[in-house]
Coordinates of N, CA, C and O in Angstrom, one line a residue:
M1 N -10.1 -22.5 -5.9 CA -10.2 -21.7 -7.0 C -8.9 -21.3 -7.2 O -8.1 -20.9 -6.5
S2 N -8.6 -21.6 -8.5 CA -7.0 -20.9 -9.1 C -7.3 -19.8 -10.0 O -8.4 -19.6 -10.6
I3 N -6.1 -19.1 -10.3 CA -6.1 -18.3 -11.2 C -6.2 -18.8 -12.8 O -5.4 -19.6 -13.0
T4 N -7.0 -18.2 -13.3 CA -7.1 -18.3 -14.9 C -6.4 -17.6 -15.6 O -6.3 -16.3 -15.3
A5 N -5.6 -18.0 -16.7 CA -4.8 -16.9 -17.6 C -5.8 -16.1 -18.0 O -6.8 -16.2 -18.6
G6 N -5.3 -14.8 -18.5 CA -5.9 -13.7 -19.1 C -5.6 -12.3 -18.5 O -4.8 -12.2 -17.5
S7 N -6.6 -11.3 -18.7 CA -6.1 -10.0 -18.2 C -7.4 -9.7 -17.3 O -8.5 -10.0 -17.6
Y8 N -7.2 -8.9 -16.2 CA -8.0 -8.7 -15.1 C -7.9 -7.3 -14.7 O -6.7 -6.6 -14.9
T9 N -9.1 -6.6 -14.2 CA -9.1 -5.2 -13.9 C -9.5 -5.5 -12.5 O -10.5 -6.1 -12.2
L10 N -8.7 -4.8 -11.6 CA -8.8 -5.0 -10.0 C -9.3 -3.6 -9.4 O -8.9 -2.4 -10.0
G11 N -9.9 -3.4 -8.3 CA -10.1 -2.2 -7.7 C -10.5 -2.4 -6.3 O -10.9 -3.5 -5.9
P12 N -11.1 -1.3 -5.6 CA -11.9 -1.4 -4.2 C -13.1 -2.6 -4.3 O -13.1 -3.0 -3.3
D13 N -13.6 -2.8 -5.2 CA -14.7 -3.6 -5.3 C -14.2 -5.2 -5.1 O -15.0 -5.9 -5.0
S14 N -12.9 -5.4 -5.5 CA -12.4 -6.6 -5.7 C -11.5 -7.2 -4.5 O -11.3 -8.3 -4.4
G15 N -11.3 -6.0 -3.6 CA -10.5 -6.5 -2.4 C -10.0 -5.0 -1.6 O -10.4 -4.0 -2.0
R16 N -9.2 -5.3 -0.7 CA -8.5 -4.2 0.1 C -6.9 -4.0 -0.2 O -6.4 -5.0 -0.4
L17 N -6.7 -2.9 -0.3 CA -5.3 -2.4 -0.3 C -5.1 -1.6 1.2 O -5.8 -0.3 1.3
L18 N -4.3 -1.9 1.9 CA -3.9 -1.4 3.3 C -2.4 -1.0 3.4 O -1.5 -1.6 2.9
V19 N -2.3 0.1 3.9 CA -1.0 0.4 4.7 C -1.0 0.4 6.1 O -1.8 1.0 6.7
K20 N 0.0 -0.1 6.5 CA 0.2 -0.3 8.2 C 1.6 0.2 8.7 O 2.3 0.2 8.0
T21 N 1.3 1.2 9.7 CA 2.4 1.9 10.2 C 2.6 1.5 11.5 O 1.9 1.1 12.2
T22 N 3.9 1.6 12.1 CA 4.2 1.3 13.4 C 5.0 2.6 14.0 O 5.5 3.4 13.3
R23 N 4.9 2.6 15.3 CA 5.6 3.8 16.0 C 6.7 3.4 16.6 O 7.0 2.2 17.1
T24 N 7.7 4.5 16.9 CA 9.2 4.1 17.5 C 9.2 5.4 18.4 O 8.7 6.4 18.3
G25 N 10.6 5.5 18.9 CA 10.8 6.5 19.8 C 10.6 6.4 21.4 O 9.8 5.6 21.7
L26 N 11.0 7.3 22.1 CA 10.6 7.5 23.4 C 9.3 7.7 23.7 O 8.7 7.2 24.8
G27 N 8.4 8.3 22.8 CA 7.0 8.6 23.1 C 6.1 7.9 22.5 O 5.0 8.1 22.2
A28 N 6.6 6.5 21.9 CA 5.8 5.6 21.2 C 4.6 5.2 21.9 O 3.5 5.0 21.2
K29 N 4.6 5.1 23.2 CA 3.4 4.8 23.7 C 2.3 5.6 23.8 O 1.1 5.4 23.7
A30 N 2.4 6.8 23.5 CA 1.4 7.9 23.2 C 0.6 7.8 22.0 O -0.4 8.1 21.7
G31 N 1.7 7.3 20.8 CA 0.9 7.4 19.6 C 0.1 6.0 19.4 O 0.0 5.2 20.0
H32 N -0.1 6.0 18.0 CA -0.8 4.6 17.6 C -0.3 3.9 16.4 O 0.3 4.6 15.4
D33 N -0.2 2.7 16.3 CA 0.1 1.8 15.2 C -1.2 1.9 14.3 O -2.3 1.7 14.8
L34 N -1.0 2.3 12.9 CA -2.2 2.8 12.1 C -2.4 1.5 11.3 O -1.5 1.3 10.6
T35 N -3.7 1.5 10.8 CA -4.0 0.8 9.6 C -4.8 1.9 8.7 O -5.9 2.5 9.2
L36 N -4.2 2.0 7.4 CA -4.8 2.9 6.5 C -5.3 2.1 5.3 O -4.7 1.2 5.0
E37 N -6.5 2.7 4.8 CA -6.8 1.9 3.5 C -6.9 2.9 2.5 O -7.4 4.1 2.6
V38 N -6.6 2.4 1.2 CA -6.6 3.0 -0.1 C -8.0 2.7 -0.6 O -8.3 1.7 -1.0
T39 N -8.9 3.9 -0.7 CA -10.0 3.8 -1.4 C -10.4 4.0 -2.6 O -11.6 3.6 -3.1
R40 N -9.3 4.5 -3.4 CA -9.7 4.7 -4.9 C -8.3 4.1 -5.5 O -7.3 4.9 -5.3
W41 N -8.3 3.2 -6.1 CA -7.3 2.5 -6.8 C -7.6 1.8 -8.0 O -8.8 1.0 -8.1
R42 N -6.8 1.2 -9.1 CA -7.1 0.4 -10.0 C -5.8 -0.4 -10.3 O -4.5 0.3 -10.3
A43 N -6.1 -1.7 -10.8 CA -4.8 -2.4 -11.1 C -5.3 -3.2 -12.3 O -6.4 -3.7 -12.4
D44 N -4.4 -3.4 -13.2 CA -4.5 -4.2 -14.4 C -3.4 -5.3 -14.5 O -2.2 -5.1 -14.1
A45 N -3.8 -6.4 -14.5 CA -3.1 -7.7 -14.3 C -3.3 -8.6 -15.7 O -4.4 -8.7 -15.8
T46 N -2.1 -9.0 -16.1 CA -2.1 -10.0 -17.3 C -1.4 -11.0 -16.6 O -0.2 -11.0 -16.2
I47 N -2.1 -12.2 -16.6 CA -1.6 -13.5 -16.2 C -1.2 -14.5 -17.0 O -2.2 -14.8 -17.9
D48 N -0.1 -15.1 -17.0 CA 0.3 -16.1 -17.9 C 0.6 -17.4 -17.0 O 1.7 -17.3 -16.3
T49 N -0.2 -18.2 -16.8 CA -0.1 -19.4 -15.9 C 0.9 -20.4 -16.4 O 1.6 -21.1 -15.6
T50 N 1.2 -20.5 -17.5 CA 2.3 -21.4 -18.0 C 3.6 -21.0 -18.1 O 4.6 -21.4 -17.9
A51 N 3.7 -19.6 -18.0 CA 5.1 -18.9 -18.2 C 4.7 -17.5 -17.4 O 4.6 -16.5 -18.0
P52 N 4.8 -17.7 -16.0 CA 4.6 -16.4 -15.1 C 5.5 -15.3 -15.5 O 5.1 -14.1 -15.4
V53 N 6.7 -15.4 -16.1 CA 7.6 -14.4 -16.5 C 7.0 -13.3 -17.4 O 7.3 -12.3 -17.5
H54 N 5.8 -13.9 -18.2 CA 5.3 -13.0 -19.1 C 4.0 -12.4 -18.5 O 3.4 -11.6 -19.3
S55 N 3.8 -12.4 -17.2 CA 2.8 -11.8 -16.5 C 3.2 -10.4 -16.2 O 4.5 -10.1 -16.2
S56 N 2.1 -9.5 -16.0 CA 2.4 -8.3 -15.5 C 1.6 -7.7 -14.7 O 0.3 -8.0 -14.7
V57 N 1.7 -6.7 -13.8 CA 0.7 -5.9 -13.0 C 1.2 -4.5 -13.0 O 2.3 -4.0 -13.0
A58 N 0.1 -3.7 -13.2 CA 0.3 -2.1 -13.0 C -0.8 -1.8 -12.2 O -2.1 -2.2 -12.3
V59 N -0.4 -0.9 -11.3 CA -1.4 -0.3 -10.3 C -1.2 1.1 -10.1 O -0.2 1.6 -10.2
E60 N -2.5 1.8 -10.1 CA -2.4 3.3 -9.9 C -3.4 3.6 -8.8 O -4.3 3.1 -8.5
V61 N -2.8 4.2 -7.7 CA -3.4 4.5 -6.6 C -3.8 6.4 -6.7 O -2.9 7.0 -6.7
D62 N -4.9 6.6 -6.0 CA -5.3 7.9 -5.8 C -4.7 8.4 -4.5 O -5.3 7.8 -3.5
A63 N -3.7 9.2 -4.4 CA -3.0 9.2 -3.0 C -3.9 10.2 -2.1 O -3.6 10.0 -0.9
D64 N -4.9 10.7 -2.6 CA -5.7 11.5 -1.8 C -6.9 10.6 -1.2 O -7.6 10.9 -0.4
S65 N -6.9 9.3 -1.5 CA -7.9 8.5 -0.9 C -7.5 7.6 0.2 O -8.2 6.6 0.7
I66 N -6.4 7.9 0.9 CA -5.9 7.2 2.0 C -6.8 7.4 3.3 O -6.9 8.9 3.5
E67 N -7.4 6.6 4.0 CA -8.3 6.9 5.1 C -7.8 6.2 6.2 O -7.5 4.9 6.1
V68 N -7.8 6.6 7.2 CA -7.6 5.9 8.7 C -8.5 4.9 9.0 O -9.8 5.4 9.2
R69 N -8.3 3.6 9.2 CA -9.1 2.6 9.3 C -9.2 2.1 10.9 O -10.2 2.1 11.6
E70 N -8.1 2.1 11.4 CA -7.8 1.7 12.8 C -6.5 2.4 13.3 O -5.5 2.5 12.7
G71 N -6.6 2.5 14.7 CA -5.3 3.0 15.5 C -5.2 2.2 16.6 O -6.1 2.2 17.5
T72 N -4.1 1.3 16.7 CA -4.0 0.5 18.0 C -2.9 1.0 19.0 O -2.2 1.7 18.3
G73 N -3.0 0.8 20.2 CA -2.2 1.5 21.0 C -2.5 2.5 21.5 O -3.6 3.1 21.4
G74 N -1.4 3.4 21.9 CA -1.7 4.5 22.3 C -2.4 4.9 23.8 O -2.8 3.9 24.4
L75 N -2.3 6.1 24.3 CA -2.8 6.4 25.5 C -4.3 6.4 25.6 O -4.9 6.3 26.9
K76 N -4.8 6.9 24.5 CA -6.4 7.0 24.4 C -6.8 6.6 23.0 O -6.0 6.6 22.0
P77 N -8.0 6.2 22.7 CA -8.6 5.8 21.6 C -8.5 7.1 20.5 O -8.4 8.1 20.8
L78 N -8.4 6.7 18.9 CA -8.4 7.7 18.2 C -9.7 8.4 17.9 O -10.7 7.5 17.9
T79 N -9.8 9.5 17.9 CA -11.1 10.2 17.8 C -11.4 10.4 16.3 O -10.3 10.5 15.3
S80 N -12.4 11.1 15.6 CA -12.7 11.3 14.3 C -12.0 12.5 14.1 O -11.4 12.6 12.8
S81 N -11.7 13.4 14.9 CA -10.8 14.7 14.7 C -9.4 14.2 14.6 O -8.6 14.6 13.7
D82 N -8.9 13.2 15.3 CA -7.7 12.7 15.1 C -7.5 11.9 13.8 O -6.4 12.3 13.2
R83 N -8.3 11.3 13.5 CA -8.4 10.5 12.0 C -8.2 11.6 10.8 O -7.6 11.4 10.0
S84 N -9.2 12.7 10.9 CA -9.2 13.9 9.9 C -7.9 14.5 10.0 O -7.2 14.8 8.9
E85 N -7.0 14.9 11.0 CA -5.8 15.3 11.2 C -4.7 14.4 10.7 O -3.8 15.1 10.0
I86 N -4.8 13.2 10.9 CA -3.8 12.2 10.4 C -3.8 12.3 8.8 O -2.9 12.2 8.2
E87 N -5.0 12.2 8.3 CA -5.3 12.1 6.9 C -4.9 13.4 6.1 O -4.1 13.3 5.0
R88 N -5.1 14.6 7.0 CA -4.6 16.0 6.4 C -3.1 15.8 6.3 O -2.3 16.3 5.1
I89 N -2.4 15.3 7.4 CA -0.9 15.3 7.4 C -0.4 14.4 6.3 O 0.6 14.7 5.5
I90 N -0.9 13.3 6.1 CA -0.6 12.2 5.0 C -0.7 13.0 3.7 O 0.2 12.9 2.9
R91 N -1.7 13.8 3.5 CA -1.9 14.4 2.1 C -0.9 15.8 2.0 O -0.3 15.8 0.9
E92 N -0.8 16.5 3.0 CA 0.0 17.6 2.9 C 1.4 17.6 3.2 O 2.2 18.3 2.5
K93 N 1.9 16.8 4.3 CA 3.1 16.7 4.7 C 3.9 15.6 4.4 O 5.2 15.5 4.4
I94 N 3.2 14.4 4.0 CA 3.9 13.2 3.8 C 4.0 12.9 2.1 O 4.9 12.9 1.5
L95 N 2.8 12.8 1.7 CA 2.7 12.4 0.2 C 2.6 13.7 -0.7 O 2.8 13.5 -1.8
H96 N 2.3 15.0 -0.2 CA 2.2 16.1 -1.0 C 1.4 16.0 -2.1 O 1.8 16.0 -3.3
T97 N 0.2 15.4 -1.9 CA -0.7 14.9 -2.9 C -1.1 16.1 -3.9 O -1.5 15.9 -5.0
D98 N -0.8 17.4 -3.6 CA -1.3 18.6 -4.5 C -0.2 18.7 -5.7 O -0.5 18.9 -6.7
R99 N 1.1 17.9 -5.4 CA 2.0 17.7 -6.7 C 2.2 16.6 -7.0 O 2.6 16.1 -8.0
H100 N 1.6 15.5 -6.2 CA 2.0 14.0 -6.5 C 0.6 13.2 -6.3 O 0.5 12.6 -5.2
P101 N -0.4 13.6 -7.2 CA -1.6 13.1 -6.8 C -1.8 11.5 -6.9 O -2.7 11.1 -6.6
T102 N -0.9 10.9 -7.7 CA -0.8 9.4 -8.0 C 0.4 8.6 -7.5 O 1.6 9.2 -7.6
I103 N -0.1 7.5 -7.1 CA 1.2 6.4 -6.7 C 1.1 5.3 -7.6 O -0.1 4.9 -8.0
T104 N 2.2 4.9 -8.3 CA 2.1 3.9 -9.4 C 3.0 3.0 -9.1 O 3.9 3.1 -8.3
F105 N 2.5 1.5 -9.4 CA 3.4 0.4 -9.3 C 3.4 -0.3 -10.8 O 2.3 -0.4 -11.2
R106 N 4.5 -0.5 -11.3 CA 4.8 -1.4 -12.4 C 5.6 -2.5 -12.3 O 6.8 -2.1 -12.1
S107 N 5.0 -3.8 -12.6 CA 6.1 -4.8 -12.3 C 7.0 -4.9 -13.5 O 6.9 -4.4 -14.5
T108 N 8.2 -5.4 -13.0 CA 9.3 -5.5 -14.1 C 9.7 -6.9 -14.3 O 10.5 -7.3 -15.1
R109 N 9.1 -7.8 -13.3 CA 9.5 -9.2 -13.2 C 8.5 -10.0 -12.4 O 8.2 -9.6 -11.2
V110 N 7.9 -11.1 -13.0 CA 6.9 -12.0 -12.1 C 7.7 -13.4 -12.1 O 7.8 -13.8 -13.2
E111 N 7.6 -14.0 -10.9 CA 8.2 -15.2 -10.9 C 7.4 -16.0 -9.7 O 6.8 -15.6 -8.9
G112 N 7.4 -17.3 -10.1 CA 6.8 -18.2 -8.9 C 5.5 -18.9 -9.5 O 5.3 -19.0 -10.5
A113 N 4.6 -19.4 -8.4 CA 3.4 -20.0 -8.7 C 2.3 -19.6 -7.7 O 2.6 -18.6 -6.8
E114 N 1.2 -19.9 -7.8 CA 0.0 -19.6 -6.9 C 0.4 -19.7 -5.7 O 0.1 -18.9 -4.8
E115 N 1.0 -20.7 -5.2 CA 1.3 -21.0 -3.7 C 2.3 -19.9 -3.1 O 2.2 -19.5 -1.9
S116 N 3.2 -19.4 -4.0 CA 4.2 -18.3 -3.6 C 4.5 -17.7 -4.8 O 5.3 -18.2 -5.6
F117 N 4.3 -16.4 -5.0 CA 4.9 -15.6 -6.1 C 5.4 -14.4 -5.7 O 5.2 -14.0 -4.5
R118 N 6.2 -13.9 -6.7 CA 7.0 -12.7 -6.1 C 7.1 -11.7 -7.5 O 7.1 -12.1 -8.6
L119 N 6.7 -10.5 -7.1 CA 6.7 -9.4 -8.2 C 7.8 -8.5 -8.0 O 7.8 -7.9 -6.6
E120 N 8.6 -8.3 -8.8 CA 9.7 -7.0 -8.8 C 9.0 -6.0 -9.6 O 8.5 -6.2 -10.6
G121 N 9.2 -4.9 -9.0 CA 8.6 -3.7 -10.0 C 9.1 -2.4 -9.5 O 9.8 -2.3 -8.6
D122 N 8.7 -1.3 -10.2 CA 9.0 0.0 -9.8 C 7.8 0.8 -9.2 O 6.8 0.9 -9.9
L123 N 7.9 1.2 -8.1 CA 7.0 2.1 -7.2 C 7.6 3.6 -7.2 O 8.5 3.9 -7.0
T124 N 6.4 4.2 -7.7 CA 6.7 5.9 -8.0 C 5.8 6.4 -6.8 O 4.5 6.2 -6.8
L125 N 6.4 7.0 -5.9 CA 5.9 7.6 -4.8 C 6.4 9.1 -4.5 O 7.8 9.1 -4.6
V126 N 5.6 10.2 -4.4 CA 6.0 11.4 -4.3 C 7.2 11.6 -5.5 O 8.0 12.6 -5.2
G127 N 6.9 11.5 -6.5 CA 7.7 11.7 -7.8 C 8.9 10.9 -7.9 O 9.6 11.2 -8.8
V128 N 9.2 10.1 -7.0 CA 10.5 9.2 -6.7 C 10.1 7.8 -7.3 O 9.3 7.2 -6.8
T129 N 10.9 7.2 -8.2 CA 10.9 5.7 -8.6 C 12.0 5.0 -8.0 O 12.9 5.4 -8.0
R130 N 11.4 4.0 -7.3 CA 12.5 3.0 -6.7 C 12.0 1.6 -7.1 O 10.8 1.5 -6.7
P131 N 12.8 0.5 -7.1 CA 12.5 -0.7 -7.0 C 12.0 -1.2 -5.6 O 12.2 -1.0 -4.5
V132 N 10.9 -2.3 -5.8 CA 10.3 -2.7 -4.6 C 9.9 -4.1 -5.0 O 9.6 -4.7 -6.0
I133 N 10.0 -5.0 -3.9 CA 9.4 -6.5 -4.0 C 8.3 -6.6 -3.4 O 8.2 -6.3 -2.2
V134 N 7.3 -7.5 -4.1 CA 5.9 -7.9 -3.6 C 6.1 -9.3 -3.5 O 6.4 -10.0 -4.5
Q135 N 5.7 -9.8 -2.2 CA 5.6 -11.4 -2.0 C 4.0 -11.7 -2.0 O 3.3 -10.7 -1.3
G136 N 3.6 -12.8 -2.6 CA 2.0 -13.1 -2.3 C 1.8 -14.5 -2.6 O 2.9 -15.4 -2.9
S137 N 0.6 -14.7 -2.6 CA 0.0 -16.1 -2.5 C -1.3 -16.2 -2.9 O -2.1 -15.2 -2.8
V138 N -1.9 -17.3 -3.4 CA -3.1 -17.5 -3.7 C -3.6 -18.6 -2.9 O -3.1 -19.8 -3.0
T139 N -4.7 -18.5 -2.1 CA -5.2 -19.5 -1.3 C -6.7 -19.4 -1.1 O -7.1 -18.3 -0.8
G140 N -7.4 -20.3 -1.1 CA -8.9 -20.4 -1.0 C -9.6 -19.3 -1.8 O -10.5 -18.7 -1.2
G141 N -9.2 -19.0 -3.1 CA -9.9 -18.1 -3.8 C -9.6 -16.5 -3.6 O -10.1 -15.8 -4.2
R142 N -8.5 -16.3 -2.8 CA -8.0 -15.1 -2.4 C -6.7 -15.0 -2.8 O -5.8 -15.8 -2.6
V143 N -6.4 -13.6 -3.2 CA -5.0 -13.1 -3.5 C -4.6 -12.4 -2.5 O -5.1 -11.3 -2.3
H144 N -3.4 -12.9 -1.7 CA -2.8 -12.1 -0.6 C -1.3 -11.8 -1.1 O -0.7 -12.4 -1.6
G145 N -0.9 -10.6 -0.4 CA 0.6 -10.2 -0.7 C 0.8 -9.1 0.1 O 0.0 -8.3 0.8
S146 N 2.1 -8.7 0.3 CA 2.5 -7.5 0.9 C 4.1 -7.1 0.4 O 4.7 -7.8 -0.2
A147 N 4.4 -6.0 0.9 CA 5.6 -5.3 0.6 C 6.1 -4.5 1.5 O 5.1 -3.8 2.2
V148 N 7.3 -4.3 2.0 CA 7.8 -3.3 2.7 C 8.3 -2.2 2.1 O 9.1 -2.4 1.2
I149 N 7.8 -1.2 2.5 CA 8.3 0.3 1.7 C 9.1 1.0 2.9 O 8.6 1.5 4.0
E150 N 10.3 1.3 2.7 CA 11.3 2.2 3.5 C 11.1 3.6 2.9 O 11.6 3.9 2.1
Q151 N 10.1 4.3 3.8 CA 9.9 5.7 3.3 C 11.1 6.5 2.9 O 10.9 7.3 1.8
S152 N 12.3 6.5 3.7 CA 13.5 7.3 3.2 C 14.0 7.0 2.0 O 14.6 7.9 1.3
R153 N 13.5 5.9 1.4 CA 14.3 5.4 0.2 C 13.5 6.3 -0.9 O 14.2 6.5 -2.0
W154 N 12.5 7.0 -0.7 CA 11.6 7.7 -1.6 C 11.9 9.3 -1.2 O 11.1 10.2 -1.7
G155 N 12.7 9.6 -0.2 CA 12.8 10.8 0.2 C 11.8 11.4 1.4 O 11.9 12.6 1.6
I156 N 11.1 10.5 1.8 CA 9.9 10.9 2.7 C 10.6 10.8 4.1 O 11.2 9.7 4.6
K157 N 10.5 11.7 5.1 CA 10.9 11.8 6.3 C 9.8 11.2 7.2 O 8.8 11.8 7.1
P158 N 9.9 10.1 8.0 CA 8.9 9.6 8.8 C 8.4 10.6 9.6 O 9.1 11.3 10.3
Y159 N 7.2 10.6 9.7 CA 6.3 11.9 10.6 C 6.7 11.6 12.1 O 7.0 10.5 12.5
S160 N 7.0 12.9 12.6 CA 7.4 12.6 14.3 C 6.6 13.7 14.8 O 6.3 14.9 14.3
A161 N 6.5 13.6 16.1 CA 5.7 14.7 16.9 C 6.4 14.7 18.3 O 7.5 13.8 18.5
L162 N 6.0 15.5 19.2 CA 6.5 15.6 20.6 C 8.2 15.7 20.4 O 8.8 15.2 21.2
L163 N 8.2 17.0 19.7 CA 9.8 17.0 19.4 C 10.8 15.9 19.0 O 11.8 15.8 19.6
G164 N 10.1 15.0 18.3 CA 10.6 13.6 17.8 C 10.8 12.7 18.7 O 11.2 11.6 18.4
A165 N 10.0 12.8 19.9 CA 10.0 11.6 20.9 C 9.1 10.7 20.3 O 9.2 9.2 20.7
L166 N 8.1 10.9 19.4 CA 7.2 9.9 18.9 C 7.3 9.9 17.4 O 7.4 11.1 17.0
K167 N 7.8 9.0 16.8 CA 8.1 9.0 15.3 C 7.2 7.4 14.6 O 7.3 6.6 15.4
L168 N 7.2 7.7 13.6 CA 6.6 6.5 12.9 C 7.9 6.0 12.4 O 8.9 6.6 12.0
S169 N 7.8 4.6 12.4 CA 9.1 3.8 11.7 C 9.1 4.0 10.3 O 8.1 4.3 9.6
D170 N 10.3 4.0 9.8 CA 10.8 4.0 8.5 C 9.9 3.2 7.6 O 9.6 3.4 6.5
D171 N 9.9 1.7 8.2 CA 9.2 0.9 7.2 C 7.7 0.9 7.4 O 7.2 0.8 8.6
V172 N 7.2 0.9 6.4 CA 5.6 0.5 6.5 C 5.3 -0.7 5.5 O 6.0 -0.8 4.8
Q173 N 4.2 -1.1 6.0 CA 3.9 -2.5 5.1 C 2.7 -2.2 4.4 O 1.4 -1.6 4.9
V174 N 2.7 -2.5 3.1 CA 1.5 -2.4 2.2 C 1.0 -3.9 1.8 O 1.8 -4.7 1.6
E175 N -0.2 -4.1 2.3 CA -0.8 -5.4 1.9 C -2.0 -5.4 1.3 O -3.0 -4.3 1.1
F176 N -2.2 -6.5 0.5 CA -3.6 -6.6 -0.2 C -4.1 -7.7 -0.1 O -3.4 -8.8 0.1
D177 N -5.4 -8.0 -0.2 CA -6.2 -9.2 -0.1 C -7.4 -8.8 -0.8 O -8.3 -8.1 -1.0
L178 N -7.6 -9.7 -2.2 CA -8.4 -9.9 -3.3 C -9.2 -10.9 -3.4 O -8.5 -12.1 -3.0
D179 N -10.5 -11.0 -3.6 CA -11.3 -11.9 -3.9 C -11.4 -12.3 -5.3 O -11.9 -11.4 -5.9
L180 N -11.0 -13.4 -5.8 CA -10.9 -13.8 -7.2 C -12.4 -13.8 -7.7 O -12.4 -13.5 -8.8
G181 N -13.3 -14.1 -6.8 CA -14.7 -14.0 -7.6 C -15.3 -12.8 -7.7 O -16.3 -12.8 -8.5
L182 N -14.4 -11.9 -7.3 CA -14.8 -10.3 -7.5 C -14.1 -9.8 -8.6 O -14.3 -8.5 -8.8
V183 N -13.2 -10.4 -9.2 CA -12.1 -9.8 -10.1 C -12.8 -9.9 -11.3 O -13.3 -11.0 -12.0
A184 N -12.9 -8.6 -12.3 CA -13.3 -8.6 -13.5 C -12.4 -9.1 -14.6 O -11.4 -8.4 -14.7
K185 N -12.7 -10.2 -15.2 CA -11.8 -10.6 -16.3 C -12.2 -10.1 -17.6 O -13.2 -10.0 -17.8
Q186 N -11.1 -9.6 -18.2 CA -11.3 -9.0 -19.6 C -11.2 -9.8 -20.8 O -10.6 -10.7 -20.8

C-alpha cells in the first residue's frame, strides 16, 4: 500500500506517538529507560506525491496526555505509584503544562519518497521554538519515523535524582508508527 495524494487527519486512532528516554550517570542502574506515549494528539498532513516539496505536516500534542507505558532496566520494576510520580514530574517540572499545554510541530520542508523521507520543521516545546529533523519511511502500509530531541536546546534541564547521580540523557527519541488503513483522508 502506498500513500495517495491528498489531505489527511491523523491521531491516536491511526497510530502511536512515543517518546523514549534513556538514563545516564553513576546511578543509572537504579533508574529506568522509559517509553512514554502521547495519548491525545492530532496531525494534519497534505501529501503531494508528484512534488513532495509541496507537502506539509502540522502536529499538535496535548502535553498533559503523556503516559508511562514501559520502564526497562532499573533495580526493581516500575510500580503504578512510580508511573504516576513520573507523569506528575513530566507535567509539573519538565514540560510545565500549566503554562505550556500544547506541543506543536510545523513542517517547513518535505523531501524524499515513500522509501525514505525527511521532514524539516519547527518544534515548539515549553514555549520555545527550534528546528528539528524527522526521518521516516512507508513500508507495508505503515508510516514509521523518528526524531532526536536534545532537551537542552529548548531550555529543558534533563531530570536528575540521587543528587545528580541518576540523570536522564539530554537526547530523547520521538517515534511514530501509523497504519495508513486507519488514516482519515479528507
